[in-house]
Amino acid sequence: MIEARPAPHIRHQENTRTVMLDAVLVLLIVYAMTYFYHGPRALVLGAWSVAVSVATDILCTLIAFKRPNIRDFSAVVTGMLLPLMMPASIPYSVVAAAAVVAVAVAKHPFGGVGHNVFNPAATGFCFAAICFGSALFEYPEPLPADKLPVFLGDAQVLLGVSPAFTLELGGVPKFGLVDMALGSFPGPMGTTNILVVLACLLYLVFRNTVRWEMPVAFFATVSLFAYCFPRADVSRLESVALELMSGMLLFGGVFLLGDPVTTPKRDLSKVAFGVASGVVVMLFRRFGNLEEGMPFAVLLMNATVWGFDMLGEHVYSVIRRRRSEVFKDQKVQKKA
Amino acid sequence: MKFSRIKKYRKKHSLLSALLIRNPVLVMGLDLPFVIAGAVSLKNAAAMSIQMLMIHMVTMLAGMLTCRALPYWLRVLVNTCVSTGMMMAARALVVPLFPGVTNSLGMYLYLMAVNGMTVLLSSSIDKRAKLWPVITGALGNVAGFSLVAFLIALLREYMGSGTIWGVAVPVPLKLDGLLIPFFGFILTGFLLAGARFLNKRLLAFVMLEAARKDTRYTRIVVDSVETLEHFAPPPVKDTTKKPREEP
């Protein structure tokens, strides 16, 4: 019996839901590490952010007279990403404001899932950085004697200086590379877990959720830049390691730049985009005022994705045309 | 298709039309920089509105006079000169009223002399235009600009500075970021979306009323009206045979 159904008729195994579920899975692992370093407050912050994101998502969908679909998990991913880029001592109101802006300003006005021009999580973070800069860049020490209480109130929090801030001032971070790789240093609570984030990248690449071309091009460019122009008085290789492990460069390279919606489609465009993003991020780090320039650089690069897409299409069309000309010549020669 | 009822409705509600359907800022995109960068406090919005009222009204009247006597290129120059003169006069009035406005508005106070709404509309007045419609139209434009400026300024001042008309008020969460021009753009965008939504609903309501009163149009389902063309009759096919062109 023939059954008539609307298009699309050919469905890929991967869809928005599976891609988002992959992201949720790896982010849960990052949250497990943040629980280890900062206690239950990290998990509560994540849950609160997800709740606000999903509620805003449903509200915006209803305002647009559409049926809410929380099963695509896009709002959950945005909600999970946001607190990971902030310190564990961040007030709940800041996280809520960032989540509302991420969903209501960066996602829905552009058409919702799959149509947003700017990365919602990066937009939410940038908004919070502009509005609450002082609260956003005060990082508590990891593994404190007393874990952070869920509700801070008047509790005193032991703050530390992040390596990104030290590098910004031209100093050398006091933390060893092993400590930094394990994530035992002050910083945004999800981005300090270097090894875990790298493992997440590997998982996402093997699952084909993130294409390998862009992270490789991005990290290679950043490394080259750090090797050529070290910011601190250390050896060039140490400079590369410090740049890669400080701040949210690694986290942003995996989760913000790896967002399939806000990146070019073609492989060649992805490589060019990765290289350009690396240069822009390092310029932000070198000449910017904020210690975390990564999300701002991501937003700037998001605005240029159409250019990279056009460039990729142009290059591929030239290649196709030349191939067809060569093929025609071969045919003519055979006939002759 | 008769649109007489809609025309009648629009005529009756010319102010509403200037505020929503043909709002110069939201629909025509004129004077956006003033709203985005200048409307960060209610005092700024009030100063800009007074200045706009004086500049726009007088320049429109001057435009009405010049449109009959001068060519277009000269008309633009003369109208700009008039608006600049009015800007100087308005500044002399506004600065004593709102002393801090020179610092907070900065160059936007002076750029009002060449604001897009005044320059464009005063130069494009039709020769056959009558005085009263020009005056009401100019008043409507200023009202539309002021409405948008005040709405955005109210939100930005309350949420961004924690004050209303300079008086401190309790605010649950102070968002300094709302004061930067980027969020001026975002807020204007939201306001534009709201205005479009209201326009659609208003039009749907009018069409529904027209359909109810006129039995000929009862079959029209005015559920999600988008444009008036939606209801336009289908084009009549040209059935006459054309003579064949000889090769």
XYZ file of C-alpha atoms in Angstrom:
583
model
C 0.000 0.000 0.000
C 1.366 3.437 -0.933
C 1.251 5.990 1.847
C 1.381 9.683 0.950
C 3.451 11.808 3.307
C 4.814 15.349 3.120
C 8.520 15.972 2.469
C 11.281 15.402 3.575
C 11.199 11.786 2.364
C 14.847 10.966 2.962
C 15.674 11.248 6.601
C 19.137 11.183 8.107
C 19.779 9.274 11.265
C 20.922 12.481 12.928
C 18.428 15.209 13.646
C 18.236 18.228 15.906
C 17.210 16.076 18.825
C 20.095 13.596 18.567
C 22.637 16.416 18.105
C 21.280 18.246 21.150
C 21.156 15.041 23.172
C 24.832 14.465 22.412
C 25.567 17.968 23.696
C 23.430 17.377 26.797
C 25.266 14.145 27.498
C 28.734 15.694 27.378
C 27.590 18.723 29.343
C 26.311 16.419 32.083
C 29.839 15.055 32.403
C 31.195 18.599 32.699
C 28.576 19.276 35.374
C 29.773 16.204 37.271
C 33.255 17.751 37.380
C 31.894 21.123 38.490
C 30.066 19.312 41.299
C 33.386 17.805 42.331
C 35.121 21.210 42.385
C 32.358 23.527 43.582
C 29.718 21.398 45.276
C 25.942 21.216 44.798
C 25.577 24.916 43.995
C 26.955 24.247 40.506
C 24.214 21.702 39.826
C 21.484 23.979 41.209
C 22.735 26.826 39.014
C 22.548 24.528 36.002
C 19.044 23.334 36.849
C 17.848 26.912 37.444
C 19.305 28.095 34.143
C 17.718 25.201 32.239
C 14.346 25.871 33.881
C 14.450 29.585 32.953
C 15.614 28.830 29.393
C 12.908 26.238 28.795
C 10.206 28.476 30.316
C 11.313 31.416 28.132
C 11.446 29.135 25.101
C 7.883 27.934 25.693
C 6.653 31.473 26.285
C 8.293 32.813 23.109
C 6.895 29.913 21.078
C 3.399 30.545 22.417
C 3.702 34.272 21.634
C 4.548 33.321 18.050
C 1.379 31.149 17.940
C 3.377 27.962 17.501
C 3.239 24.714 19.350
C 6.047 24.447 21.938
C 8.469 21.619 21.325
C 10.852 21.101 24.214
C 11.819 17.689 22.877
C 14.434 19.245 20.597
C 16.461 20.083 23.765
C 17.902 23.271 22.245
C 16.777 25.394 25.182
C 18.170 22.783 27.563
C 21.600 22.983 25.906
C 21.560 26.793 26.060
C 20.525 26.650 29.698
C 23.252 24.147 30.529
C 25.983 26.092 28.742
C 25.361 29.446 30.395
C 26.320 28.728 34.043
C 29.359 26.764 32.909
C 30.824 29.992 31.518
C 30.253 31.817 34.809
C 31.804 31.525 38.271
C 30.202 29.172 40.766
C 29.413 32.119 43.048
C 27.280 33.927 40.448
C 23.859 35.088 41.736
C 20.843 33.214 40.387
C 19.313 36.438 39.060
C 22.273 36.991 36.724
C 21.951 33.487 35.306
C 18.213 34.000 34.818
C 18.713 37.331 33.016
C 21.355 35.790 30.746
C 19.102 32.813 29.969
C 16.151 35.065 29.123
C 18.291 37.202 26.809
C 19.835 34.106 25.200
C 16.470 32.614 24.283
C 14.266 35.682 23.833
C 16.785 37.927 22.047
C 19.271 35.667 20.271
C 17.095 32.714 19.341
C 13.412 33.393 18.777
C 13.444 36.764 16.964
C 15.504 35.074 14.235
C 13.069 32.189 13.779
C 13.869 29.741 16.565
C 15.829 26.499 16.430
C 18.124 26.227 13.438
C 17.667 29.821 12.307
C 19.506 31.845 14.932
C 22.357 33.934 13.524
C 24.161 34.366 16.828
C 24.985 31.705 19.358
C 22.374 32.096 22.137
C 24.677 31.081 24.980
C 27.401 33.494 23.823
C 24.825 36.287 23.541
C 23.525 35.598 27.044
C 27.053 35.610 28.440
C 27.967 38.865 26.676
C 24.828 40.532 28.006
C 25.693 39.387 31.520
C 29.301 40.532 31.070
C 28.142 44.024 30.070
C 25.540 44.285 32.850
C 27.215 42.440 35.733
C 30.905 42.542 34.873
C 32.099 42.640 38.461
C 30.117 39.576 39.553
C 30.978 37.636 36.424
C 34.744 37.792 36.739
C 35.139 37.000 40.453
C 36.053 33.357 40.609
C 35.931 31.273 43.781
C 38.787 28.887 44.539
C 38.013 25.296 43.532
C 37.914 22.552 46.141
C 37.399 24.881 49.126
C 37.419 23.490 52.646
C 33.716 24.308 52.910
C 31.764 23.755 49.705
C 29.805 26.736 48.415
C 26.333 26.877 49.980
C 23.409 26.628 47.559
C 22.174 30.030 48.669
C 25.128 32.298 49.327
C 23.415 34.968 51.437
C 26.096 36.542 53.616
C 28.465 33.606 53.273
C 32.073 34.519 52.594
C 33.613 33.093 49.429
C 37.346 32.667 48.948
C 38.152 34.271 45.604
C 41.178 33.604 43.434
C 42.874 35.141 40.435
C 42.264 33.325 37.179
C 45.150 32.570 34.791
C 43.326 34.494 32.058
C 43.406 37.649 34.188
C 47.088 37.156 35.008
C 47.880 36.744 31.313
C 45.814 39.830 30.540
C 48.089 41.812 32.854
C 51.178 40.297 31.241
C 52.039 38.107 34.245
C 52.745 34.407 34.541
C 50.017 32.267 36.192
C 51.181 30.579 39.365
C 49.486 27.283 38.555
C 51.364 24.295 37.157
C 50.331 22.890 33.799
C 49.168 19.620 35.400
C 46.933 21.515 37.827
C 45.542 23.484 34.928
C 44.923 20.372 32.865
C 43.026 18.857 35.796
C 41.027 22.046 36.298
C 42.209 22.900 39.783
C 42.382 26.658 39.355
C 39.931 29.584 39.646
C 37.889 30.359 36.565
C 34.481 29.907 34.973
C 33.215 26.731 36.581
C 32.816 24.578 33.477
C 35.698 25.812 31.412
C 38.517 24.907 33.754
C 38.085 21.161 33.291
C 40.491 20.993 30.375
C 40.827 17.218 30.061
C 37.090 16.676 30.359
C 36.366 19.302 27.703
C 38.929 17.675 25.401
C 37.264 14.306 25.962
C 33.922 15.928 25.133
C 35.401 17.286 21.905
C 36.632 13.832 20.926
C 33.219 12.316 21.649
C 31.404 14.998 19.641
C 33.813 14.606 16.714
C 33.433 10.815 16.692
C 29.655 11.209 16.846
C 29.918 13.649 13.924
C 28.034 16.261 15.943
C 31.019 18.595 15.520
C 33.081 18.395 12.333
C 36.805 18.038 13.029
C 37.897 20.671 10.482
C 36.849 23.723 12.443
C 38.210 22.894 15.941
C 41.493 21.734 14.411
C 41.858 24.908 12.332
C 40.827 27.065 15.299
C 43.173 25.514 17.864
C 46.039 25.382 15.355
C 45.656 29.090 14.613
C 45.434 29.978 18.295
C 48.519 27.863 19.039
C 50.468 29.452 16.194
C 49.480 32.919 17.353
C 50.452 32.143 20.953
C 53.743 30.627 19.759
C 54.629 33.671 17.661
C 53.392 36.349 20.072
C 53.603 35.146 23.708
C 51.856 37.431 26.178
C 53.791 36.309 29.255
C 57.494 36.001 29.930
C 57.607 32.231 29.401
C 58.887 29.880 26.721
C 56.923 29.766 23.479
C 55.573 26.257 24.092
C 54.504 27.212 27.593
C 52.779 30.238 26.126
C 50.807 27.966 23.808
C 49.780 25.718 26.701
C 48.795 28.660 28.903
C 46.735 30.302 26.170
C 44.896 27.080 25.382
C 44.141 26.227 28.997
C 43.292 29.643 30.384
C 39.891 31.255 30.210
C 37.158 29.734 28.112
C 39.120 29.304 24.910
C 38.933 25.518 24.848
C 35.337 25.413 26.068
C 34.296 28.067 23.563
C 36.110 26.321 20.746
C 34.179 23.132 21.436
C 30.728 24.301 22.486
C 30.296 27.835 21.120
C 32.152 27.670 17.827
C 31.092 24.047 17.336
C 27.407 24.992 17.221
C 26.275 23.597 13.841
C 23.646 26.331 13.363
C 26.000 29.300 13.600
C 28.900 27.875 11.595
C 29.481 27.544 7.837
C 28.193 24.471 6.063
C 31.039 23.456 3.748
C 34.252 21.833 4.995
C 36.484 24.381 3.304
C 34.427 27.229 4.767
C 34.707 25.606 8.181
C 38.500 25.600 7.945
C 38.587 29.258 6.863
C 36.094 30.123 9.611
C 38.205 28.301 12.216
C 41.350 30.148 11.163
C 39.608 33.542 11.154
C 37.995 32.819 14.528
C 41.363 31.909 15.997
C 42.886 35.178 14.837
C 39.941 37.239 16.097
C 39.919 35.492 19.484
C 43.622 36.083 19.963
C 43.269 39.732 18.929
C 40.475 40.116 21.483
C 42.703 38.536 24.110
C 45.660 40.698 23.233
C 43.962 44.056 22.799
C 40.588 43.629 24.548
C 39.744 45.005 27.974
C 37.897 41.956 29.261
C 39.754 38.839 30.337
C 37.176 36.686 28.530
C 36.977 37.897 24.943
C 35.999 34.514 23.537
C 32.179 34.934 23.539
C 32.468 38.422 22.017
C 34.738 37.055 19.295
C 32.256 34.231 18.695
C 29.416 36.722 18.207
C 31.549 38.780 15.840
C 32.420 35.699 13.813
C 28.794 34.501 13.802
C 27.919 37.653 11.900
C 30.370 36.706 9.144
C 29.240 33.123 8.575
C 27.309 34.034 5.413
C 30.536 35.385 3.896
C 32.388 32.135 4.574
C 29.459 30.166 3.142
C 29.527 32.269 -0.031
C 33.289 31.885 -0.287
C 33.005 28.108 0.090
C 30.261 27.872 -2.517
C 32.280 30.004 -4.935
C 35.400 27.866 -4.535
C 33.447 24.634 -4.962
C 31.654 25.973 -8.039
C 35.008 26.893 -9.606
C 36.343 23.410 -8.836
C 33.225 21.785 -10.329
C 33.452 23.916 -13.461
C 37.105 23.046 -14.014
C 36.439 19.372 -13.429
C 33.652 19.393 -15.978
C 35.909 21.188 -18.484
C 38.657 18.599 -17.951
C 36.100 15.806 -18.354
C 34.860 17.335 -21.599
C 38.423 17.679 -22.912
C 39.093 14.028 -22.110
C 35.959 13.012 -23.988
C 36.963 15.062 -27.010
C 40.450 13.562 -26.964
C 39.018 10.036 -26.753
C 36.738 10.724 -29.708
C 39.647 12.142 -31.676
C -13.822 44.977 -3.810
C -14.943 47.869 -1.666
C -12.531 49.157 0.885
C -14.715 52.125 1.766
C -15.251 50.915 5.311
C -11.551 50.531 5.921
C -10.854 53.932 4.424
C -13.546 55.407 6.656
C -12.050 53.674 9.669
C -8.575 54.919 8.821
C -9.809 58.456 8.308
C -11.498 58.400 11.675
C -8.405 57.048 13.359
C -5.685 59.089 11.692
C -3.782 59.483 14.952
C -3.914 55.745 15.593
C -2.700 55.249 12.056
C 0.311 57.537 12.662
C 1.055 55.788 15.928
C 0.794 52.228 14.653
C 0.065 51.625 10.984
C 2.354 54.308 9.587
C 4.618 55.003 12.528
C 7.652 56.851 11.095
C 10.120 55.067 13.359
C 8.717 51.558 13.461
C 7.275 51.192 9.977
C 9.359 53.597 7.916
C 12.605 53.247 9.868
C 13.147 57.008 10.084
C 14.963 58.656 12.995
C 16.154 55.351 14.380
C 19.513 56.734 15.659
C 17.761 59.165 17.986
C 15.612 56.445 19.475
C 18.419 53.917 19.737
C 21.196 56.106 21.066
C 19.303 59.021 22.578
C 16.283 57.473 24.279
C 18.007 56.277 27.447
C 15.990 58.403 29.873
C 12.555 59.990 29.937
C 14.072 63.474 30.097
C 16.010 62.768 26.918
C 12.841 61.506 25.263
C 10.923 64.615 26.324
C 13.677 66.923 25.070
C 13.851 65.100 21.736
C 10.065 65.174 21.384
C 9.842 68.922 21.990
C 12.685 69.536 19.597
C 11.136 67.261 16.998
C 7.760 68.972 17.345
C 9.227 72.392 16.666
C 11.574 71.331 13.881
C 9.165 69.021 12.086
C 6.075 71.232 12.184
C 7.798 74.367 10.933
C 9.848 72.546 8.310
C 6.774 70.764 6.971
C 5.008 74.104 6.599
C 8.073 75.527 4.889
C 8.178 72.438 2.684
C 4.589 73.072 1.695
C 5.494 76.562 0.559
C 8.706 75.615 -1.216
C 7.215 72.630 -3.065
C 5.234 74.984 -5.290
C 8.009 77.452 -6.013
C 11.335 75.624 -6.003
C 12.864 72.624 -7.776
C 13.539 69.490 -5.728
C 17.293 70.008 -5.215
C 16.818 73.557 -3.974
C 13.814 72.544 -1.885
C 15.948 70.086 0.085
C 18.539 72.770 0.800
C 15.995 75.374 1.876
C 14.123 72.902 4.080
C 17.360 71.818 5.733
C 18.242 75.436 6.428
C 14.815 75.967 7.980
C 15.128 72.851 10.125
C 18.615 73.920 11.270
C 17.277 77.297 12.295
C 14.448 75.644 14.173
C 16.930 73.309 15.837
C 18.804 76.324 17.220
C 15.564 77.826 18.508
C 14.416 74.511 19.989
C 17.798 74.010 21.652
C 17.479 77.389 23.322
C 14.155 76.250 24.750
C 15.064 72.685 25.656
C 18.413 73.205 27.385
C 17.030 75.427 30.211
C 14.116 72.992 30.644
C 16.341 69.905 30.899
C 19.818 71.107 31.993
C 21.566 67.741 31.714
C 20.321 66.999 28.252
C 23.322 68.527 26.443
C 25.639 65.998 28.052
C 23.391 62.977 27.738
C 22.213 63.570 24.170
C 25.463 65.028 22.917
C 25.630 65.411 19.160
C 22.169 63.910 18.693
C 20.771 67.205 19.957
C 22.283 68.941 16.930
C 21.800 66.103 14.456
C 18.071 66.618 14.825
C 18.470 69.449 12.298
C 18.932 66.836 9.569
C 16.732 64.082 10.923
C 15.510 61.722 8.223
C 11.816 62.123 8.919
C 11.810 65.905 8.484
C 14.181 66.042 5.524
C 12.454 63.235 3.626
C 8.840 64.150 4.291
C 9.225 67.916 3.896
C 10.909 67.463 0.524
C 8.333 65.049 -0.807
C 5.173 67.069 -0.168
C 2.854 67.022 -3.134
C 2.091 70.315 -4.880
C -1.652 69.716 -4.480
C -1.368 69.052 -0.741
C -3.700 71.029 1.503
C -2.698 72.746 4.705
C -4.786 70.814 7.234
C -3.748 67.296 6.198
C -0.088 68.367 6.193
C -0.420 69.744 9.734
C -2.273 66.688 11.065
C 0.161 64.378 9.299
C 3.145 66.200 10.807
C 1.542 66.090 14.256
C 0.896 62.376 13.825
C 4.522 61.784 12.825
C 5.808 63.626 15.874
C 3.342 61.713 18.066
C 4.546 58.414 16.578
C 8.182 59.334 17.156
C 7.457 60.485 20.712
C 5.522 57.335 21.541
C 8.403 55.085 20.514
C 11.003 57.310 22.187
C 9.058 57.444 25.465
C 8.324 53.717 25.551
C 11.930 52.754 24.940
C 13.252 55.448 27.279
C 10.917 54.342 30.071
C 12.066 50.738 29.884
C 15.730 51.607 29.555
C 15.721 54.170 32.339
C 13.818 51.912 34.735
C 15.726 48.716 34.044
C 19.097 50.256 33.181
C 19.456 53.136 35.613
C 16.880 52.229 38.266
C 15.196 55.645 37.988
C 12.055 57.143 36.459
C 12.346 60.801 35.399
C 15.543 60.972 37.436
C 13.907 59.712 40.649
C 15.362 56.514 42.086
C 12.866 53.654 42.242
C 13.311 50.090 43.472
C 14.172 47.775 40.609
C 14.461 43.984 40.954
C 17.528 43.661 38.718
C 19.518 46.569 37.338
C 20.653 45.840 33.775
C 23.261 48.407 32.706
C 23.494 46.741 29.324
C 20.119 48.142 28.294
C 21.687 51.600 28.024
C 24.040 50.637 25.203
C 22.830 51.277 21.639
C 22.823 47.565 20.794
C 19.926 46.957 23.137
C 18.243 50.061 21.776
C 18.174 48.212 18.467
C 16.844 45.069 20.123
C 14.088 46.937 21.980
C 13.085 48.802 18.826
C 12.910 45.470 17.051
C 10.600 44.061 19.721
C 8.448 47.183 19.541
C 8.294 46.845 15.765
C 7.184 43.231 16.109
C 4.509 44.326 18.575
C 3.310 47.084 16.222
C 3.116 44.633 13.300
C 1.138 42.213 15.428
C -1.290 44.956 16.478
C -1.610 46.141 12.878
C -2.529 42.661 11.724
C -5.088 42.227 14.471
C -6.546 45.670 13.814
C -6.878 44.976 10.124
C -8.406 41.579 10.803
C -10.917 43.206 13.117
C -11.841 45.824 10.531
C -12.236 43.244 7.806
C -14.345 41.065 10.074
C -16.623 43.974 10.863
C -16.905 44.778 7.161
C -17.735 41.170 6.384
C -20.363 40.998 9.110
C -22.135 44.155 8.027
C -22.035 43.415 4.356
C -23.669 40.097 3.547
C -21.770 39.832 0.289
C -18.551 39.229 2.184
C -19.817 36.872 4.870
C -17.968 33.990 3.318
C -14.615 35.645 3.889
C -12.895 34.021 6.803
C -10.913 36.739 8.526
C -8.857 34.556 10.747
C -5.303 35.402 9.892
C -5.334 38.454 7.699
C -1.941 39.473 6.442
C -2.481 42.103 3.800
C -5.335 43.738 1.997
C -4.212 42.002 -1.193
C -5.239 38.793 0.502
C -8.838 39.758 -0.195
C -8.346 41.235 -3.610
C -10.399 39.535 -6.347
C -8.473 37.184 -8.633
C -7.228 38.819 -11.837
C -9.605 38.427 -14.759
C -8.171 36.261 -17.485
C -7.753 37.875 -20.840
C -9.837 35.609 -23.071
C -9.605 37.654 -26.229
C -7.493 36.009 -28.850
C -4.472 37.940 -29.909
C -3.605 38.009 -33.584
C -0.640 35.870 -34.467
C 2.514 37.708 -35.161
C 3.859 37.004 -38.554
C 7.422 35.756 -38.680
